[in-house]
Amino acid sequence: MSEPGWLGASDSEPPDSSTWGPTADWPALRLRAELLRRTRDFFDRRGFLEVETPLLSADTVVDRHLDPFAVQVGKQVCYLQTSPEFAMKRLLAAGGQAIYQITKAFRQEELGPLHNPEFTLVEWYRAGDGLTEGMNLLDELCQAVLQRGPARQVSYRQAFLEHAEIDPLTAPLSALRAATLRTGTPPESLRHDDRDGWLDLILVEQVQPHLGQDQPAILYDYPASQSALAQVREEDPPVAERFELFVAGMELANGYHELLDPQVLRRRNATNNAARVADGKQPLPEHCRLLAAMEAGLPQSAGVALGFDRLVMVAAGAKRLDQVMPFPFDWA
């Protein structure tokens, strides 16, 4: 079957009559169903409760890089959720202990072999867990569902030292900029003073291709400036208790030892919105019901969001999302 065009057709063009059938073949769809079964079985055996939360909400994660779809509902602007994170944490604050969800999520991002605006996310939280427990549970899931592992757990700093020969936590900006020249000319859109932008470029081009090749890799202890909704551990220098799973050089999951302080979240929301404005994007609502839930008391916990479509890609040996989902964006 022909490969879908990732740019999409214009509104004035009729649908392509050749795109009525699925882009994934039946063996891939059967494998997808089997991996869904294994995922549910993994959590059910460990006493997790499967939950459902709204896809459409007035609240949304405020992130510099995540752009939600806005939907007008009467006089109110709502958002298709980029992740069920906010609502699931509200359930934790209301007494949830171990919860998981398999749901659709939506993000406005460039279309491509690894990106589709609508995708399937597996997300889970367990009260009482810290960084180590969160990473270990993710490793167990990878072994049970993908039948790969155990994972190598390596710090963000160590991975940069091994593969880019630079210390990401202490190197001056000038050294980071110089390091990117090994793999070509940096994009013109990358601001001269954007430290996290330069780190991301080095990660993607020089570090990530080496991660998870022989065995899955879990990268942890990110720079504090990339904490998102993770706790920061006060060391010298401080690090974010955040972790990500990589298999065959591809990111599959992102997890946090979860932030508990609502005042810190307020400050981070403001900082993220300032960065969005500097990037030429619209700010997102900073006030949300999660803040009230955190004020009421969010338990210590670790949470993870895993891209299920990418997990199926790895299991199938596929190179593109359209090989493992029946109807990607341009065929939907």
Coordinates of C-alpha atoms in Angstrom, one line a residue:
M1 CA 0.0 0.0 0.0
S2 CA 1.3 3.5 -0.8
E3 CA 2.7 5.7 1.9
P4 CA 0.4 8.6 3.1
G5 CA 1.4 12.1 2.3
W6 CA 2.3 13.7 5.7
L7 CA 1.4 17.3 4.6
G8 CA -2.3 16.7 4.1
A9 CA -4.7 17.8 1.4
S10 CA -6.2 21.2 1.2
D11 CA -9.8 21.9 2.3
S12 CA -10.8 22.4 -1.3
E13 CA -9.6 19.0 -2.5
P14 CA -11.9 15.9 -2.4
P15 CA -10.6 13.0 -0.4
D16 CA -8.2 10.7 -2.3
S17 CA -10.2 7.7 -3.3
S18 CA -7.2 5.4 -2.9
T19 CA -6.9 6.2 0.9
W20 CA -10.0 4.4 2.1
G21 CA -8.2 1.3 3.4
P22 CA -5.9 1.1 6.5
T23 CA -2.2 1.9 6.2
A24 CA -1.3 -0.9 8.7
D25 CA -1.6 -4.5 7.6
W26 CA -3.5 -7.1 9.6
P27 CA -0.5 -8.7 11.3
A28 CA 0.5 -5.3 12.6
L29 CA -3.1 -4.6 13.9
R30 CA -3.2 -8.0 15.6
L31 CA 0.2 -7.3 17.2
R32 CA -1.2 -3.9 18.4
A33 CA -4.2 -5.7 20.0
E34 CA -1.9 -8.2 21.7
L35 CA 0.3 -5.4 23.1
L36 CA -2.8 -3.7 24.4
R37 CA -3.8 -6.9 26.2
R38 CA -0.4 -7.3 27.7
T39 CA -0.3 -3.7 28.9
R40 CA -3.7 -4.1 30.7
D41 CA -2.7 -7.4 32.1
F42 CA 0.6 -5.9 33.5
F43 CA -1.2 -3.2 35.4
D44 CA -4.2 -5.3 36.5
R45 CA -1.8 -7.9 38.0
R46 CA -0.2 -5.2 40.1
G47 CA -3.5 -3.9 41.5
F48 CA -3.7 -0.7 39.3
L49 CA -7.2 0.7 38.6
E50 CA -8.0 1.6 35.0
V51 CA -9.6 5.1 34.9
E52 CA -11.0 7.4 32.3
T53 CA -10.7 11.2 32.3
P54 CA -12.0 13.9 29.9
L55 CA -10.4 14.4 26.5
L56 CA -11.8 18.0 26.4
S57 CA -11.1 20.4 29.3
A58 CA -10.6 24.0 30.1
D59 CA -7.3 23.1 31.7
T60 CA -4.2 22.0 29.8
V61 CA -0.5 21.3 30.5
V62 CA 1.5 24.6 30.2
D63 CA 4.6 23.5 28.3
R64 CA 7.0 25.5 26.1
H65 CA 7.0 22.7 23.4
L66 CA 3.5 21.2 23.7
D67 CA 0.8 22.9 21.6
P68 CA -2.8 21.8 22.3
F69 CA -5.7 22.0 19.9
A70 CA -8.2 24.7 21.1
V71 CA -11.9 24.0 20.8
Q72 CA -14.6 26.6 21.2
V73 CA -17.5 25.2 23.3
G74 CA -20.1 27.9 23.5
K75 CA -18.3 30.9 25.0
Q76 CA -15.6 28.9 26.6
V77 CA -12.3 27.8 25.0
C78 CA -11.4 24.2 25.9
Y79 CA -8.4 22.1 24.9
L80 CA -8.0 18.5 23.6
Q81 CA -5.7 17.0 26.1
T82 CA -2.0 16.6 25.3
S83 CA -1.9 14.1 28.2
P84 CA -4.4 13.0 30.9
E85 CA -1.8 14.2 33.5
F86 CA -3.8 16.9 35.2
A87 CA -7.0 14.9 35.6
M88 CA -5.2 11.8 36.8
K89 CA -3.3 13.8 39.5
R90 CA -6.6 15.1 40.7
L91 CA -7.7 11.5 41.1
L92 CA -4.5 10.8 43.1
A93 CA -5.3 13.8 45.4
A94 CA -8.8 12.4 45.9
G95 CA -7.4 9.1 47.2
G96 CA -6.3 7.2 44.2
Q97 CA -3.4 4.9 45.0
A98 CA -2.3 3.1 41.7
I99 CA -4.1 4.2 38.5
Y100 CA -3.5 3.8 34.8
Q101 CA -5.2 4.9 31.6
I102 CA -5.0 4.0 27.9
T103 CA -6.3 7.0 26.0
K104 CA -6.1 9.2 23.0
A105 CA -4.0 12.4 23.3
F106 CA -3.7 15.3 20.8
R107 CA -0.8 17.6 20.0
Q108 CA -0.2 20.1 17.3
E109 CA 3.3 19.2 16.0
E110 CA 5.0 18.7 12.7
L111 CA 3.7 15.6 10.9
G112 CA 6.2 12.9 10.2
P113 CA 7.1 9.2 10.5
L114 CA 7.1 9.5 14.3
H115 CA 4.4 12.1 14.9
N116 CA 0.7 12.1 14.4
P117 CA -1.7 14.7 15.8
E118 CA -3.9 12.0 17.5
F119 CA -2.0 9.2 19.2
T120 CA -2.5 6.6 21.9
L121 CA -0.9 7.2 25.3
V122 CA -0.5 4.9 28.3
E123 CA -0.2 6.9 31.5
W124 CA 0.1 5.7 35.1
Y125 CA 0.7 6.9 38.6
R126 CA 1.4 5.1 41.9
A127 CA 1.3 6.8 45.2
G128 CA 4.3 6.3 47.4
D129 CA 6.8 5.9 44.6
G130 CA 9.9 8.0 44.1
L131 CA 12.4 8.2 41.2
T132 CA 13.9 4.7 41.6
E133 CA 10.5 3.0 41.9
G134 CA 9.2 4.9 38.9
M135 CA 12.1 3.8 36.7
N136 CA 12.0 0.2 37.9
L137 CA 8.2 -0.1 37.2
L138 CA 8.8 1.3 33.7
D139 CA 11.6 -1.2 33.2
E140 CA 9.3 -4.0 34.3
L141 CA 6.6 -2.9 31.8
C142 CA 9.1 -2.8 29.0
Q143 CA 10.2 -6.4 29.8
A144 CA 6.6 -7.6 30.1
V145 CA 5.1 -6.0 27.1
L146 CA 8.1 -5.7 24.7
Q147 CA 9.9 -8.7 26.1
R148 CA 13.1 -6.7 26.1
G149 CA 15.4 -5.7 28.9
P150 CA 16.4 -5.2 31.6
A151 CA 17.0 -1.6 30.8
R152 CA 20.3 0.2 31.4
Q153 CA 19.7 3.2 33.8
V154 CA 22.1 6.0 32.9
S155 CA 22.1 9.6 34.1
Y156 CA 21.6 12.4 31.6
R157 CA 25.1 13.7 32.5
Q158 CA 26.8 10.4 32.0
A159 CA 25.1 9.9 28.6
F160 CA 26.4 13.3 27.4
L161 CA 29.9 12.6 28.7
E162 CA 29.9 9.2 26.9
H163 CA 28.5 10.2 23.6
A164 CA 29.0 14.0 23.2
E165 CA 32.1 14.4 25.5
I166 CA 30.6 17.4 27.3
D167 CA 29.1 17.9 30.7
P168 CA 25.6 19.2 30.1
L169 CA 25.1 20.5 33.7
T170 CA 28.3 22.6 33.9
A171 CA 29.5 23.4 30.4
P172 CA 29.2 27.1 29.4
L173 CA 26.8 28.0 26.6
S174 CA 29.7 28.7 24.2
A175 CA 30.9 25.1 24.7
L176 CA 27.4 23.7 24.0
R177 CA 27.1 25.8 20.8
A178 CA 30.5 24.6 19.7
A179 CA 29.6 21.0 20.3
T180 CA 26.6 21.2 18.0
L181 CA 28.9 22.0 15.0
R182 CA 30.1 18.4 15.0
T183 CA 26.9 17.3 13.3
G184 CA 26.2 20.4 11.1
T185 CA 24.9 23.9 11.2
P186 CA 22.4 24.6 14.0
P187 CA 19.0 25.8 12.9
E188 CA 18.7 29.6 12.6
S189 CA 15.6 29.5 14.8
L190 CA 17.6 28.4 17.8
R191 CA 18.3 31.5 20.0
H192 CA 21.8 32.2 21.0
D193 CA 21.0 32.2 24.7
D194 CA 18.6 29.2 24.7
R195 CA 20.6 26.7 26.8
D196 CA 17.9 24.0 26.9
G197 CA 17.6 24.4 23.1
W198 CA 21.3 23.7 22.6
L199 CA 21.2 20.8 25.0
D200 CA 18.2 19.3 23.2
L201 CA 20.0 19.6 19.9
I202 CA 23.0 17.7 21.2
L203 CA 20.8 15.1 22.8
V204 CA 18.8 14.4 19.6
E205 CA 21.8 14.4 17.2
Q206 CA 24.7 13.0 19.3
V207 CA 23.3 11.1 22.3
Q208 CA 19.9 9.7 21.5
P209 CA 21.0 7.6 18.4
H210 CA 23.2 5.5 20.8
L211 CA 20.5 5.0 23.5
G212 CA 18.7 1.6 23.7
Q213 CA 20.5 -0.1 20.9
D214 CA 21.6 -3.3 22.7
Q215 CA 19.1 -3.0 25.5
P216 CA 16.5 -0.4 26.5
A217 CA 17.9 2.7 28.2
I218 CA 16.4 4.8 30.9
L219 CA 17.9 8.3 31.0
Y220 CA 17.4 10.1 34.4
D221 CA 18.4 13.2 36.4
Y222 CA 17.8 15.9 33.7
P223 CA 18.9 19.5 34.1
A224 CA 16.7 21.4 36.6
S225 CA 15.7 23.8 33.9
Q226 CA 13.9 20.9 32.1
S227 CA 12.0 19.8 35.2
A228 CA 8.5 20.2 33.7
L229 CA 6.3 18.7 36.4
A230 CA 9.0 16.8 38.2
Q231 CA 10.6 17.5 41.6
V232 CA 14.1 19.1 41.6
R233 CA 16.7 17.5 43.8
E234 CA 19.0 20.1 45.4
E235 CA 22.5 19.0 44.5
D236 CA 25.4 20.9 43.0
P237 CA 24.2 21.4 40.4
P238 CA 20.5 20.6 41.0
V239 CA 18.8 18.0 38.8
A240 CA 15.2 17.2 37.9
E241 CA 13.9 13.8 39.0
R242 CA 12.7 13.1 35.5
F243 CA 13.4 10.0 33.4
E244 CA 12.8 8.8 29.8
L245 CA 12.8 5.4 28.1
F246 CA 14.7 4.9 24.8
V247 CA 14.6 1.8 22.6
A248 CA 16.6 1.7 19.4
G249 CA 17.4 5.4 19.6
M250 CA 13.7 6.3 19.9
E251 CA 12.0 8.0 22.9
L252 CA 9.1 5.9 24.2
A253 CA 8.2 7.3 27.6
N254 CA 8.6 10.2 29.9
G255 CA 8.3 10.0 33.7
Y256 CA 8.6 12.2 36.8
H257 CA 9.0 11.9 40.5
E258 CA 6.0 14.2 40.7
L259 CA 6.0 17.8 41.8
L260 CA 3.9 18.4 44.9
D261 CA 4.2 22.1 45.6
P262 CA 1.5 24.3 44.0
Q263 CA 3.5 27.5 44.4
V264 CA 6.4 25.9 42.4
L265 CA 3.9 24.9 39.7
R266 CA 2.5 28.4 39.5
R267 CA 6.1 29.8 38.9
R268 CA 6.8 27.1 36.3
N269 CA 3.6 27.9 34.4
A270 CA 4.6 31.5 34.3
T271 CA 8.1 30.7 33.1
N272 CA 6.8 28.3 30.5
N273 CA 4.3 30.9 29.2
A274 CA 7.1 33.5 29.0
A275 CA 9.2 31.1 26.9
R276 CA 6.1 30.4 24.7
V277 CA 5.7 34.1 24.0
A278 CA 9.4 34.5 23.3
D279 CA 9.0 31.6 20.8
G280 CA 6.1 33.4 19.1
K281 CA 3.4 31.2 20.6
Q282 CA 0.2 31.9 22.5
P283 CA 0.3 31.6 26.3
L284 CA -1.8 28.9 27.8
P285 CA -4.1 29.2 30.9
E286 CA -2.0 29.1 34.1
H287 CA -4.8 28.6 36.6
C288 CA -6.1 25.1 36.7
R289 CA -8.0 22.7 39.0
L290 CA -4.8 20.7 39.5
L291 CA -3.5 23.6 41.6
A292 CA -6.5 23.2 44.0
A293 CA -5.8 19.5 44.1
M294 CA -2.2 20.1 45.1
E295 CA -3.3 22.6 47.7
A296 CA -5.6 19.8 49.1
G297 CA -2.7 17.4 49.2
L298 CA -1.1 15.4 46.3
P299 CA 0.7 12.3 47.6
Q300 CA 4.3 11.5 46.8
S301 CA 4.1 9.6 43.5
A302 CA 5.9 8.7 40.3
G303 CA 4.1 8.9 37.0
V304 CA 4.9 8.0 33.4
A305 CA 3.4 8.7 30.0
L306 CA 4.3 6.1 27.3
G307 CA 3.6 6.5 23.6
F308 CA 1.8 3.3 22.7
D309 CA 2.1 3.7 18.9
R310 CA 5.8 3.9 19.2
L311 CA 5.9 0.9 21.4
V312 CA 4.1 -1.0 18.7
M313 CA 6.6 0.3 16.1
V314 CA 9.4 -1.2 18.1
A315 CA 7.7 -4.5 18.6
A316 CA 6.8 -4.7 14.9
G317 CA 10.2 -3.5 13.6
A318 CA 8.4 -0.7 11.8
K319 CA 9.9 2.6 10.7
R320 CA 6.8 4.8 10.6
L321 CA 3.6 5.2 12.7
D322 CA 1.4 4.6 9.7
Q323 CA 2.6 1.0 9.6
V324 CA 1.1 0.3 13.1
M325 CA -2.1 2.5 13.2
P326 CA -4.9 1.9 10.8
F327 CA -5.8 5.5 9.8
P328 CA -3.1 8.1 10.4
F329 CA -4.0 11.8 10.0
D330 CA -4.0 12.0 6.2
W331 CA -6.1 8.8 6.0
A332 CA -8.5 9.6 8.9

